[in-house]
């Protein structure tokens, strides 16, 4: 198993643990806004029918 897959799986497990306790209705307006920003790229990609690509961490221009 590659390190990237292992890291992805760890993030997925952590997210699952958190969402078992916290739902969207528990979030503040600021948290909802931040979550919306986080999901925007994935939403656009999925709606366009594009497959998930490799993680882009470190590839984005600052």
XYZ file of N, CA and C in Angstrom:
186
model
N 0.850 -1.174 0.000
C 0.000 0.000 0.000
C 0.896 1.238 0.000
N 0.598 2.168 -0.880
C 1.445 3.356 -0.968
C 1.161 4.307 0.183
N 2.110 5.184 0.429
C 1.955 6.159 1.514
C 0.774 7.079 1.244
N 0.559 7.458 -0.016
C -0.543 8.355 -0.357
C -1.891 7.705 -0.066
N -2.040 6.438 -0.404
C -3.292 5.734 -0.135
C -3.492 5.601 1.366
N -2.451 5.278 2.070
C -2.532 5.146 3.515
C -2.946 6.469 4.157
N -2.370 7.557 3.704
C -2.714 8.875 4.238
C -4.168 9.206 3.914
N -4.594 8.920 2.687
C -5.984 9.164 2.293
C -6.932 8.361 3.177
N -6.606 7.092 3.402
C -7.457 6.251 4.242
C -7.524 6.776 5.668
N -6.404 7.264 6.183
C -6.411 7.822 7.540
C -7.298 9.057 7.617
N -7.228 9.915 6.596
C -8.100 11.094 6.569
C -9.565 10.681 6.471
N -9.859 9.677 5.653
C -11.236 9.210 5.509
C -11.764 8.657 6.835
N -10.949 7.900 7.548
C -11.356 7.355 8.845
C -11.617 8.470 9.850
N -10.728 9.447 9.881
C -10.893 10.565 10.814
C -12.163 11.347 10.490
N -12.387 11.589 9.220
C -13.585 12.310 8.802
C -14.846 11.530 9.159
N -14.812 10.217 8.980
C -15.957 9.390 9.338
C -16.227 9.454 10.841
N -15.174 9.415 11.650
C -15.337 9.512 13.102
C -15.983 10.842 13.480
N -15.535 11.909 12.845
C -16.077 13.231 13.168
C -17.522 13.370 12.715
N -17.840 12.877 11.506
C -19.206 13.034 11.003
C -20.190 12.094 11.695
N -19.688 11.090 12.397
C -20.568 10.267 13.228
C -21.103 11.076 14.409
N -20.387 12.114 14.795
C -20.767 12.934 15.950
C -21.325 14.301 15.555
N -20.833 14.863 14.444
C -21.173 16.233 14.057
C -21.856 16.231 12.697
N -23.027 16.833 12.630
C -23.743 16.952 11.363
C -23.710 18.384 10.856
N -24.208 18.594 9.653
C -24.220 19.940 9.084
C -24.999 20.915 9.959
N -26.049 20.446 10.600
C -26.857 21.332 11.438
C -26.108 21.788 12.688
N -24.999 21.131 13.013
C -24.195 21.523 14.172
C -23.197 22.638 13.844
N -23.007 22.928 12.564
C -21.988 23.893 12.161
C -22.485 25.329 12.263
N -21.558 26.223 12.574
C -21.860 27.654 12.579
C -21.869 28.154 11.140
N -22.334 29.370 10.923
C -22.347 29.935 9.576
C -20.929 30.021 9.009
N -19.958 30.387 9.830
C -18.570 30.456 9.358
C -18.043 29.071 8.977
N -18.384 28.065 9.767
C -17.955 26.697 9.463
C -18.633 26.181 8.195
N -19.918 26.512 8.017
C -20.614 26.124 6.791
C -19.991 26.784 5.567
N -19.618 28.049 5.699
C -18.978 28.759 4.587
C -17.646 28.105 4.236
N -16.844 27.783 5.243
C -15.545 27.147 5.004
C -15.728 25.767 4.372
N -16.710 25.026 4.830
C -16.975 23.694 4.290
C -17.410 23.783 2.824
N -18.230 24.781 2.515
C -18.669 24.998 1.139
C -17.483 25.279 0.227
N -16.571 26.116 0.693
C -15.369 26.421 -0.087
C -14.552 25.150 -0.299
N -14.413 24.343 0.734
C -13.654 23.094 0.629
C -14.241 22.136 -0.407
N -15.556 22.067 -0.469
C -16.205 21.105 -1.360
C -16.387 21.599 -2.792
N -16.186 22.883 -3.039
C -16.475 23.455 -4.352
C -15.716 22.772 -5.484
N -14.419 22.552 -5.338
C -13.633 21.922 -6.403
C -14.075 20.485 -6.657
N -14.280 19.730 -5.593
C -14.711 18.338 -5.752
C -16.100 18.279 -6.383
N -16.979 19.155 -5.971
C -18.332 19.189 -6.524
C -18.290 19.452 -8.028
N -17.521 20.447 -8.437
C -17.413 20.780 -9.862
C -16.840 19.602 -10.651
N -15.848 18.941 -10.093
C -15.225 17.796 -10.760
C -16.213 16.642 -10.908
N -16.930 16.319 -9.852
C -17.873 15.199 -9.875
C -19.042 15.492 -10.816
N -19.592 16.708 -10.765
C -20.707 17.079 -11.630
C -20.290 17.016 -13.099
N -19.038 17.366 -13.382
C -18.530 17.320 -14.755
C -18.201 15.893 -15.196
N -18.281 14.945 -14.271
C -18.003 13.557 -14.609
C -16.531 13.232 -14.736
N -15.695 14.085 -14.177
C -14.258 13.842 -14.243
C -13.843 12.901 -13.122
N -12.940 11.977 -13.432
C -12.473 11.063 -12.387
C -11.595 11.793 -11.369
N -11.551 11.234 -10.213
C -10.659 11.751 -9.180
C -9.224 11.581 -9.652
N -8.426 12.614 -9.478
C -7.023 12.535 -9.867
C -6.173 12.395 -8.624
N -4.893 12.277 -8.818
C -4.002 12.184 -7.667
C -4.095 13.474 -6.867
N -3.762 13.382 -5.621
C -3.831 14.547 -4.752
C -2.932 15.652 -5.268
N -3.380 16.876 -5.083
C -2.681 18.030 -5.627
C -1.924 18.821 -4.568
N -1.848 18.302 -3.347
C -1.122 19.018 -2.300
C 0.293 19.327 -2.760
N 0.712 20.541 -2.578
C 2.060 20.931 -2.962
C 2.180 21.332 -4.415
N 1.116 21.163 -5.194
C 1.159 21.514 -6.610
C 0.445 22.827 -6.900
N -0.258 23.361 -5.915
C -0.984 24.603 -6.130
C -0.041 25.782 -5.992
N -0.172 26.781 -6.858
C 0.663 27.979 -6.705
C 0.217 28.759 -5.471
N 1.158 29.319 -4.793
C 0.822 30.110 -3.601
C 0.789 31.577 -3.932
